[in-house]
Structure formats: C-alpha cells, structure tokens
PDB file of C-alpha atoms in Angstrom:
ATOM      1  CA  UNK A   1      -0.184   9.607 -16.465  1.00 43.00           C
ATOM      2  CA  UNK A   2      -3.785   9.873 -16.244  1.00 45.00           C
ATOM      3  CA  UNK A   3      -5.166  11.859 -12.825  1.00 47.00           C
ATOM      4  CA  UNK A   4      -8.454  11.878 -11.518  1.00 52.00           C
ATOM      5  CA  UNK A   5      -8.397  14.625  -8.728  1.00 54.00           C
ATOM      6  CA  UNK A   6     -10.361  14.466  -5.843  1.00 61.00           C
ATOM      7  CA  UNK A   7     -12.706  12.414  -6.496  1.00 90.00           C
ATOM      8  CA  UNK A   8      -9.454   9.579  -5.987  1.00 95.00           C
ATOM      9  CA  UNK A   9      -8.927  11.471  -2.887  1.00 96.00           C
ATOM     10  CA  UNK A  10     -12.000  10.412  -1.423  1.00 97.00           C
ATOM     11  CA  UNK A  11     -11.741   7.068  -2.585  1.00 97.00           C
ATOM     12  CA  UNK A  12      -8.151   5.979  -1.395  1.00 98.00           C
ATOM     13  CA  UNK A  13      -8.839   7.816   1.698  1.00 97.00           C
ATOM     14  CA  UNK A  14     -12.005   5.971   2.412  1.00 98.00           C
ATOM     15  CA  UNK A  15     -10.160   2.740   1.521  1.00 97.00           C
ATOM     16  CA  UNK A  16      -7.449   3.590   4.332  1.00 97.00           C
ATOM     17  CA  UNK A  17      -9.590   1.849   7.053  1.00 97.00           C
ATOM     18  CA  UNK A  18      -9.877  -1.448   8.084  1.00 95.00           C
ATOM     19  CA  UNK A  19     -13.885  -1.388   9.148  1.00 97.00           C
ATOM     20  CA  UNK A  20     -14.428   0.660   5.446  1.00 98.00           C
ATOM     21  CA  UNK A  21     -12.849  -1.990   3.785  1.00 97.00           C
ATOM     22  CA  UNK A  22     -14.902  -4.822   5.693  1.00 97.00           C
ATOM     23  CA  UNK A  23     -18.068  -2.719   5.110  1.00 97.00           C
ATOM     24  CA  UNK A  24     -17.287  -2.982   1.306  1.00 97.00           C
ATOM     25  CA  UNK A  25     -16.266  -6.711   1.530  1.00 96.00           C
ATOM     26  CA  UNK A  26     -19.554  -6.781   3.219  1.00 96.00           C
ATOM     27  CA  UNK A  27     -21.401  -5.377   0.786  1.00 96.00           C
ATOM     28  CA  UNK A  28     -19.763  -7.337  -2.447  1.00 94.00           C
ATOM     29  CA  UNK A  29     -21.254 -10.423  -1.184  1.00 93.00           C
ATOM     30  CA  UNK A  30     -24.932  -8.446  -1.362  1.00 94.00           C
ATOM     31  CA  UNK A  31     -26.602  -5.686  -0.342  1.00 96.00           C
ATOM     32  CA  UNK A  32     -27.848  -4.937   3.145  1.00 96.00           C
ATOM     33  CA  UNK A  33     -29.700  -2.521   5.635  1.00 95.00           C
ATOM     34  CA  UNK A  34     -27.796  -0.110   8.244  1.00 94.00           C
ATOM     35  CA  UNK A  35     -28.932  -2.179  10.350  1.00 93.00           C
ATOM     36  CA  UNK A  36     -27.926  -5.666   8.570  1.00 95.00           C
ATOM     37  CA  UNK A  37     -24.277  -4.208   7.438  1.00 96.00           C
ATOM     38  CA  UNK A  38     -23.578  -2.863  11.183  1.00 95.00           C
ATOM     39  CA  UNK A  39     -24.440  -5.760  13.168  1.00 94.00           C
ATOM     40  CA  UNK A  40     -20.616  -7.542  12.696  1.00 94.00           C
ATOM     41  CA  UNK A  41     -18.930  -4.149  14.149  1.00 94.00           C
ATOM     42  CA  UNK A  42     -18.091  -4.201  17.676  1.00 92.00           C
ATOM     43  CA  UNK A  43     -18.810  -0.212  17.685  1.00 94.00           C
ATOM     44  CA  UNK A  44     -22.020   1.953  17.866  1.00 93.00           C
ATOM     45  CA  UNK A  45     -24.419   2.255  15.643  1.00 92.00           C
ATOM     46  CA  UNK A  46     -23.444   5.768  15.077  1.00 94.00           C
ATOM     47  CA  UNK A  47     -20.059   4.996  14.737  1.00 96.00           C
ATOM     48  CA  UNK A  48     -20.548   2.656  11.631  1.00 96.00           C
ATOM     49  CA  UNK A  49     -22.713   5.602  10.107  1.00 96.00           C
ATOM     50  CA  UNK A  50     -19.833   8.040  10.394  1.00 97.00           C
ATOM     51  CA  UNK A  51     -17.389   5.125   8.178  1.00 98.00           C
ATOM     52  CA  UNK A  52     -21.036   4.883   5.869  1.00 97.00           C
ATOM     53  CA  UNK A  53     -20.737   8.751   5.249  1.00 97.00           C
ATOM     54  CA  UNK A  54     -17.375   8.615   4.371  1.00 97.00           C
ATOM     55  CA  UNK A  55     -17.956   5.792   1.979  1.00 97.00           C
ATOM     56  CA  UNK A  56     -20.633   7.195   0.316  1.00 97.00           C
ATOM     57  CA  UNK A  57     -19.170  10.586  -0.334  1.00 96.00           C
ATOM     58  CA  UNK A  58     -16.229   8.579  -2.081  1.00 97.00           C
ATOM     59  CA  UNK A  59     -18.918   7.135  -4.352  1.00 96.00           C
ATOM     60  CA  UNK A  60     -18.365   3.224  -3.174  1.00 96.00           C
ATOM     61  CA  UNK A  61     -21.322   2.906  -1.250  1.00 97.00           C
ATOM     62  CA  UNK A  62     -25.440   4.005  -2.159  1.00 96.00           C
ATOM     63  CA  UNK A  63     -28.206   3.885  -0.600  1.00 96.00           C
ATOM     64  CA  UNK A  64     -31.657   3.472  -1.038  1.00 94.00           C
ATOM     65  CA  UNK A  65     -34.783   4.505   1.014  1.00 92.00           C
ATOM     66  CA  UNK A  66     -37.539   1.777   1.454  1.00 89.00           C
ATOM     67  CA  UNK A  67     -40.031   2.705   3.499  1.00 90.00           C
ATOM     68  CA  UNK A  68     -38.665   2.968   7.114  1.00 88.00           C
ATOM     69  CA  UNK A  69     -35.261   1.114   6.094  1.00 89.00           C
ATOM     70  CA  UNK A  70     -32.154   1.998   4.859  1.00 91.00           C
ATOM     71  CA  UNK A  71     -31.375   0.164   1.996  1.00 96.00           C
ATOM     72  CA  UNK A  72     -27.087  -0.192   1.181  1.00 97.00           C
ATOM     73  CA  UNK A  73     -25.226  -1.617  -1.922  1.00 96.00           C
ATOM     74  CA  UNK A  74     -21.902  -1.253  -3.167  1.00 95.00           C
ATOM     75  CA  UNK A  75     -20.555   1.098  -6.119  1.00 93.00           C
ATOM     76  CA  UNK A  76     -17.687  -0.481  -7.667  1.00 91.00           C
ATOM     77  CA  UNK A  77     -17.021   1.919 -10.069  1.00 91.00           C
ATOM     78  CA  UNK A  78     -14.394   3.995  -8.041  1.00 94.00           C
ATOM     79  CA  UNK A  79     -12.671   0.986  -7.708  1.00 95.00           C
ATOM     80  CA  UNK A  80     -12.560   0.797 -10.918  1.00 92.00           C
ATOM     81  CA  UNK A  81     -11.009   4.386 -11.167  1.00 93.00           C
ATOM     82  CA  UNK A  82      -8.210   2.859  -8.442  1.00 95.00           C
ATOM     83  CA  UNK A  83      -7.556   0.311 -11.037  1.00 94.00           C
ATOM     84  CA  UNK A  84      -7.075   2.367 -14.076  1.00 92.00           C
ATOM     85  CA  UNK A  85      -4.816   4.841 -11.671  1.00 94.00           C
ATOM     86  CA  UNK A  86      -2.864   1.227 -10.513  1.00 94.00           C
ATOM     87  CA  UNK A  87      -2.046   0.643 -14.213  1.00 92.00           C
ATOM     88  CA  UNK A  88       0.080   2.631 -14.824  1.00 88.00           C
ATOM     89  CA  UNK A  89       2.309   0.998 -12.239  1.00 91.00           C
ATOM     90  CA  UNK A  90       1.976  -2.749 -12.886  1.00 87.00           C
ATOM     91  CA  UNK A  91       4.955  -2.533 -15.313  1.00 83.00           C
ATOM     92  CA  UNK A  92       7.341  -0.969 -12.553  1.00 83.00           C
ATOM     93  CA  UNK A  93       6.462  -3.352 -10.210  1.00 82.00           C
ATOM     94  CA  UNK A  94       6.461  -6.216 -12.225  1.00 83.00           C
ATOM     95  CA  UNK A  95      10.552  -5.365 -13.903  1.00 79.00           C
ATOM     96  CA  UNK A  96      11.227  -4.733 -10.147  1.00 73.00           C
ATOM     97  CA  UNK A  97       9.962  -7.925  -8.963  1.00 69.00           C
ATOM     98  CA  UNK A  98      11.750  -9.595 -11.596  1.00 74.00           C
ATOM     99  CA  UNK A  99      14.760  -7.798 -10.840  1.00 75.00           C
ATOM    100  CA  UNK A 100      14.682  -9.166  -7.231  1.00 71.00           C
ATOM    101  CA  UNK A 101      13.984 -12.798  -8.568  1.00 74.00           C
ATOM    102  CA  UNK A 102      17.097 -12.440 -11.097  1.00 77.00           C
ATOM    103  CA  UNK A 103      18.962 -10.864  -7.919  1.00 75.00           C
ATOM    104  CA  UNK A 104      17.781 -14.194  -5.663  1.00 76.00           C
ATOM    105  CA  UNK A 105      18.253 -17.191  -7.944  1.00 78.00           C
ATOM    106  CA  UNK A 106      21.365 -16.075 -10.475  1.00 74.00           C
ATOM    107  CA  UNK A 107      24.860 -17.761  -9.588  1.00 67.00           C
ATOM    108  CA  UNK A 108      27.144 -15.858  -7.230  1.00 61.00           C
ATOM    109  CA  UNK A 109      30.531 -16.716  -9.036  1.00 58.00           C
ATOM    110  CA  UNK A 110      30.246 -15.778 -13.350  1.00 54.00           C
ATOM    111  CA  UNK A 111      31.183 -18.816 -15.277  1.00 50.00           C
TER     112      UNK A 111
ATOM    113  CA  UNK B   1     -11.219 -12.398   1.367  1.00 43.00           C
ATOM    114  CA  UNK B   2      -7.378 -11.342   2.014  1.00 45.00           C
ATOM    115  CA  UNK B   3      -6.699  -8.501   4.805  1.00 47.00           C
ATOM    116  CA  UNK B   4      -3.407  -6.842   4.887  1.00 52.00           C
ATOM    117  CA  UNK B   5      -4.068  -4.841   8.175  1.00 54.00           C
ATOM    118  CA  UNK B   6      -2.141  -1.950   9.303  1.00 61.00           C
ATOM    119  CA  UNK B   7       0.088  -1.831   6.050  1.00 90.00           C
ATOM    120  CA  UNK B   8      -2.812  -1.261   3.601  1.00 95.00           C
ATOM    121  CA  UNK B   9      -4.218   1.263   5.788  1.00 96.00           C
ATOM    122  CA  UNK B  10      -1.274   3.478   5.439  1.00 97.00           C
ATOM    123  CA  UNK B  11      -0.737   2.853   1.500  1.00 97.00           C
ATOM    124  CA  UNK B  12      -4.652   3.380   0.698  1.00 98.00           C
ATOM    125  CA  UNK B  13      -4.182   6.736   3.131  1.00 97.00           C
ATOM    126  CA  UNK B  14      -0.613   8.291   1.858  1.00 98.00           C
ATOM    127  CA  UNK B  15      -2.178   7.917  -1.840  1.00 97.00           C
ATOM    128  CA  UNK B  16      -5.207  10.206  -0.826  1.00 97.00           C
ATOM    129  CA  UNK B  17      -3.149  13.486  -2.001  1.00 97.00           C
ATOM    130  CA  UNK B  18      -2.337  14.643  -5.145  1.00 95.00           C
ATOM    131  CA  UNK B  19       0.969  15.907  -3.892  1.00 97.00           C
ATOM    132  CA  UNK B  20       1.791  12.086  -2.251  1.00 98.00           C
ATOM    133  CA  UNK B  21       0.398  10.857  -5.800  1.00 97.00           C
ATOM    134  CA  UNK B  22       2.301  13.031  -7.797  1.00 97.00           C
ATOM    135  CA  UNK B  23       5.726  12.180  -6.283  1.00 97.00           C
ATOM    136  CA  UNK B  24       4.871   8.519  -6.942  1.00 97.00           C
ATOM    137  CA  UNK B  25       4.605   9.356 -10.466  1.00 96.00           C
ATOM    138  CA  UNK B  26       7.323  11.570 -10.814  1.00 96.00           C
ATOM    139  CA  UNK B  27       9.774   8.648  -8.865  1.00 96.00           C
ATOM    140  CA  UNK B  28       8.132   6.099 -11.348  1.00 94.00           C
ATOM    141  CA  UNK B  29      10.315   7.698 -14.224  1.00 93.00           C
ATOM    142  CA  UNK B  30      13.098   7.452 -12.205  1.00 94.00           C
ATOM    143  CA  UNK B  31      15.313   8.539  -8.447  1.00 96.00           C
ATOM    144  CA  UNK B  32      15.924  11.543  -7.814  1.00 96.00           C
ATOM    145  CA  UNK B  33      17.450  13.318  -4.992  1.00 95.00           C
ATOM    146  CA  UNK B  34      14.896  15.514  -2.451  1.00 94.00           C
ATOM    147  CA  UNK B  35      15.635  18.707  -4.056  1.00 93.00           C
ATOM    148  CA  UNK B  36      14.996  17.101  -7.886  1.00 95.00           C
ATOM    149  CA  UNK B  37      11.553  15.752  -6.477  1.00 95.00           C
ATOM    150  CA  UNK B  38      10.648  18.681  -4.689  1.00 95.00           C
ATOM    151  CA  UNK B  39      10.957  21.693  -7.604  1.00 94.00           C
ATOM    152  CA  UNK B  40       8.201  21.117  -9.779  1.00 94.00           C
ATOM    153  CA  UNK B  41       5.955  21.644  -6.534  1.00 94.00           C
ATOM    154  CA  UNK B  42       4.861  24.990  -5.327  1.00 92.00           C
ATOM    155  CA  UNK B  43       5.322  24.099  -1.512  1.00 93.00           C
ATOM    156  CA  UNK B  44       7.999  24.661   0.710  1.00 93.00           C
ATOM    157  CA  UNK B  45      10.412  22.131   1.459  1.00 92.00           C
ATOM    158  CA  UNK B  46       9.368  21.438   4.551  1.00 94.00           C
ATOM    159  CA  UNK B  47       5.898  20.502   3.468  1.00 96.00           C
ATOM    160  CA  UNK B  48       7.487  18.400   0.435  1.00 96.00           C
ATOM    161  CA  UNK B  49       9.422  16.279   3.467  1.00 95.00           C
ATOM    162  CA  UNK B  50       6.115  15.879   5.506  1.00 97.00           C
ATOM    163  CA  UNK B  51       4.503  14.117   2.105  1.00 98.00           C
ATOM    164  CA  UNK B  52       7.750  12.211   1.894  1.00 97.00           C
ATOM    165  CA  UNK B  53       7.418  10.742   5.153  1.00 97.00           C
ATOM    166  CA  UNK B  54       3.795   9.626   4.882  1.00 97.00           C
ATOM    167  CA  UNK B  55       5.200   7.945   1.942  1.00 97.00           C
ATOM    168  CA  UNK B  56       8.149   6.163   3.520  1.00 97.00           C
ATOM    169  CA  UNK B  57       6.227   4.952   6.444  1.00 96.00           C
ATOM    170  CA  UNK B  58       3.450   3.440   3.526  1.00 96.00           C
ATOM    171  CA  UNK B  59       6.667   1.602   2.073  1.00 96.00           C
ATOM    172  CA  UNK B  60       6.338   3.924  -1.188  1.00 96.00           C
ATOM    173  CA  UNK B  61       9.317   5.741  -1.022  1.00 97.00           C
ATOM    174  CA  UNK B  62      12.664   4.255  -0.347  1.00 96.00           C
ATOM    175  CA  UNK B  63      15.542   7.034   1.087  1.00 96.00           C
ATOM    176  CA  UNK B  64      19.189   6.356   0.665  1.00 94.00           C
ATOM    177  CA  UNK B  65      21.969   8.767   1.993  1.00 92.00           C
ATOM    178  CA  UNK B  66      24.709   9.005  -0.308  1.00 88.00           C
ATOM    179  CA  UNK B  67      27.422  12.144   0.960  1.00 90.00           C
ATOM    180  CA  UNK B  68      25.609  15.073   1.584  1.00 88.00           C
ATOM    181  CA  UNK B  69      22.221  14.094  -0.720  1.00 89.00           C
ATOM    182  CA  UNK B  70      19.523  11.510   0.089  1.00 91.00           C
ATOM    183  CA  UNK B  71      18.013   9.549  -2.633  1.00 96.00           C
ATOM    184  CA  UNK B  72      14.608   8.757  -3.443  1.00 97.00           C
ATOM    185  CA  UNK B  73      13.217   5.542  -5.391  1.00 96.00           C
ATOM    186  CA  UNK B  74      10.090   4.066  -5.884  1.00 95.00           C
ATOM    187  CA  UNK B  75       9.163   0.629  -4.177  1.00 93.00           C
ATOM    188  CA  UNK B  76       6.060  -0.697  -6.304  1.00 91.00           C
ATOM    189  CA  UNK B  77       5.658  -3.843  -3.556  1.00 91.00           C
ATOM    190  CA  UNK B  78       2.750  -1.706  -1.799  1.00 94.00           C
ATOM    191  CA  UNK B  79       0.808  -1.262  -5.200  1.00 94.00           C
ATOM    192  CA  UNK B  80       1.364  -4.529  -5.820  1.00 92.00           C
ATOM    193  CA  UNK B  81      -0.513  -5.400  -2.703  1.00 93.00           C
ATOM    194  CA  UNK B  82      -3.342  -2.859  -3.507  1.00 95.00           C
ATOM    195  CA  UNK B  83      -3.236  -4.593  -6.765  1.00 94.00           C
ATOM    196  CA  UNK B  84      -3.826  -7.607  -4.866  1.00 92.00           C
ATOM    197  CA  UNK B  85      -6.567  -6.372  -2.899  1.00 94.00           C
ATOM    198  CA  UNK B  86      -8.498  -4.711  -5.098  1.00 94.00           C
ATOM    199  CA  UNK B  87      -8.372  -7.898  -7.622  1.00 92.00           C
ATOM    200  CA  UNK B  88     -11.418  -9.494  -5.184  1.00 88.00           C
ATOM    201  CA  UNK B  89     -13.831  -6.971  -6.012  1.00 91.00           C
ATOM    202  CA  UNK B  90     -12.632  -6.833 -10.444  1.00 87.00           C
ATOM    203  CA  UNK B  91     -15.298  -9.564 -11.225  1.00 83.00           C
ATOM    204  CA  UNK B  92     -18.085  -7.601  -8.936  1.00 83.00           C
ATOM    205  CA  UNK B  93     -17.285  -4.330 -11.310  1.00 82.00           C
ATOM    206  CA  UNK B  94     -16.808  -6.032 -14.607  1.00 83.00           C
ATOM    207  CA  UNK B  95     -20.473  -7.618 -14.364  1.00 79.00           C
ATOM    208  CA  UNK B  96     -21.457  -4.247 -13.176  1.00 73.00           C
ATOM    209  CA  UNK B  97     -20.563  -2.605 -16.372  1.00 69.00           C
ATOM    210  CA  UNK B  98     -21.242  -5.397 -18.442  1.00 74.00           C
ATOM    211  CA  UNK B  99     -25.543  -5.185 -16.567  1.00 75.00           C
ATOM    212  CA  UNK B 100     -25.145  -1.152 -16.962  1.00 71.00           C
ATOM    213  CA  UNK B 101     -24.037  -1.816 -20.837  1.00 74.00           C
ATOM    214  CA  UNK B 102     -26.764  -4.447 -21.204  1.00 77.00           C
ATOM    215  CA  UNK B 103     -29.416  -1.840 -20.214  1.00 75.00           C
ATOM    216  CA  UNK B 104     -28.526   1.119 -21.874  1.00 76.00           C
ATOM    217  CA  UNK B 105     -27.948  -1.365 -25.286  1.00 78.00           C
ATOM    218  CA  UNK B 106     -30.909  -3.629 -24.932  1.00 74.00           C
ATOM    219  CA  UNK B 107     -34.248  -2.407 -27.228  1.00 67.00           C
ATOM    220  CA  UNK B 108     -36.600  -0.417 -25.105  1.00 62.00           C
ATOM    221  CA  UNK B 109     -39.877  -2.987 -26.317  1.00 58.00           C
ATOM    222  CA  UNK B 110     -39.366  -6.701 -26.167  1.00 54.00           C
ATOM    223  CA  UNK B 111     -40.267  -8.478 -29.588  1.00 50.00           C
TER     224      UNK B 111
END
C-alpha cells in the first residue's frame, strides 16, 4: 500500500467542499481570472479567495501574475496522486459489487 | 459534470488523515473487531473511535455488534463514487502528462 503523506491530506481535504470542487470543474473547462472563476459563487469575493488558498496549497490550483490580473489554471497532478491512492481499492470494490449482484439475481431455492 | 453533494463531501474529508486512511487499508485486508483495528496505532482508544466515526458517517466503515464485540468492515461503495468523480478530470491529466512528456522529450532546435 503505497502512502503519500500530507501532501494527500491537503488534497482530499480540499476536495471535501462542494464550491472547491466547482472551482476545479471550473477550471478543467479553461483557465480563468479571480475575478472570471468567482463570478458563479453566490459569496464574497474574499470568501472564494479563502477556498483558492486552500486549493492552491493542495497543489490543484496555480496561479499566474499578468500585469494587474490574477491569472488561475488547474493542476491535475494531485488528482492524479488520488488516483494512484484509489487503486489500490478498485479490486475490493469491484468483488464486493459483484458479490451484491450474485446476492440480487441468484435463485432463492438450490436446484 | 456529476455532483454527489453532501456524501462526497464527507468521504473526500474523512480520507484527509493518515489515521482515517490507514484504517481503510488495514480493513481492506480484512474485519476486524475495534480492539484488532485499533493496536497497531499509538492513540488512545478513544481517539481511534472518534476516526471511526468520521468514517462511518462517510459510509467507509460498516459496524456490526455481535455479543460483547463490534465488528468493523470495509464498504468500497464511497471509493467507488470518488472513483466516479474523479474519472471527469483523467483525460484533463493524461494530456497533461502526455504535453509535460512532449516538452521535456522534444529536441531543444527545430530541424
């Protein structure tokens, strides 16, 4: 079992929020200014740069200064990290889900 | 772009400890009662049960009471659904990596 410490800290706990998950979503489908990324969010401007903090600290979001602006794209390489950490797992879950369809669709009586 | 609300939330957040992550691996190889899951860690446990709980509530951890002992499993269903989410964003890394290979491959002149 491979671990990867804090830095998957950060991540999962900056994935554990609905408005830092639709900033990401945002920001796969391009990158964007403060500004430009914050404008969907019913909250403050300084309330979106608190989730932006968080995100970047966990790696998943950079940004770039041009000129006056603000200048945010996505990192996916954490998720990456999630991924290879998720592994590990798919086999349990997949014998388990086939368990449950065995469980749901075998005859009740034996022949 | 699929939202799971609420339940992701508290899946992405209980696997932001190493404690919470380690007891998912340790249940992956198999139950084991609250003592069993508790030794290897050097924690009371008390502070073992408060990790367990995060757990439960994420849908990680199912508890069953048999006599005097409860019993721990692993579900997998809420990595499957971080599986799920997190499948969105695979082609956004995968042409990352593939661009970040490209450049540090590709001949530093052009012909």
């Amino acid at each position: 079992m491979v671990e990867y410490g804090a830095a998957l800290d950060e991540v999962f706990t900056a994935l554990g929020d609905p408005t830092r998950r639709a900033i990401v979503a945002r920001l796969r489908r391009g990158d964007g200014t403060v500004t430009e990324v914050a404008a969907p969010f019913h909250m403050s401007l300084n309330a979106v740069s608190k989730h932006l903090k968080v995100l970047e600290r966990a790696g998943l979001v950079k940004r770039r200064r041009i000129g006056r602006e603000h200048h945010l794209s996505l990192d996916p390489a954490p998720l990456a990290r999630v991924n290879r950490w998720l592994i590990d797992y798919q086999d349990f879950w997949e014998s388990s889900l086939d368990r449950m369809e065995r469980m749901l669709t075998q005859p009740k009586t034996p022949r």
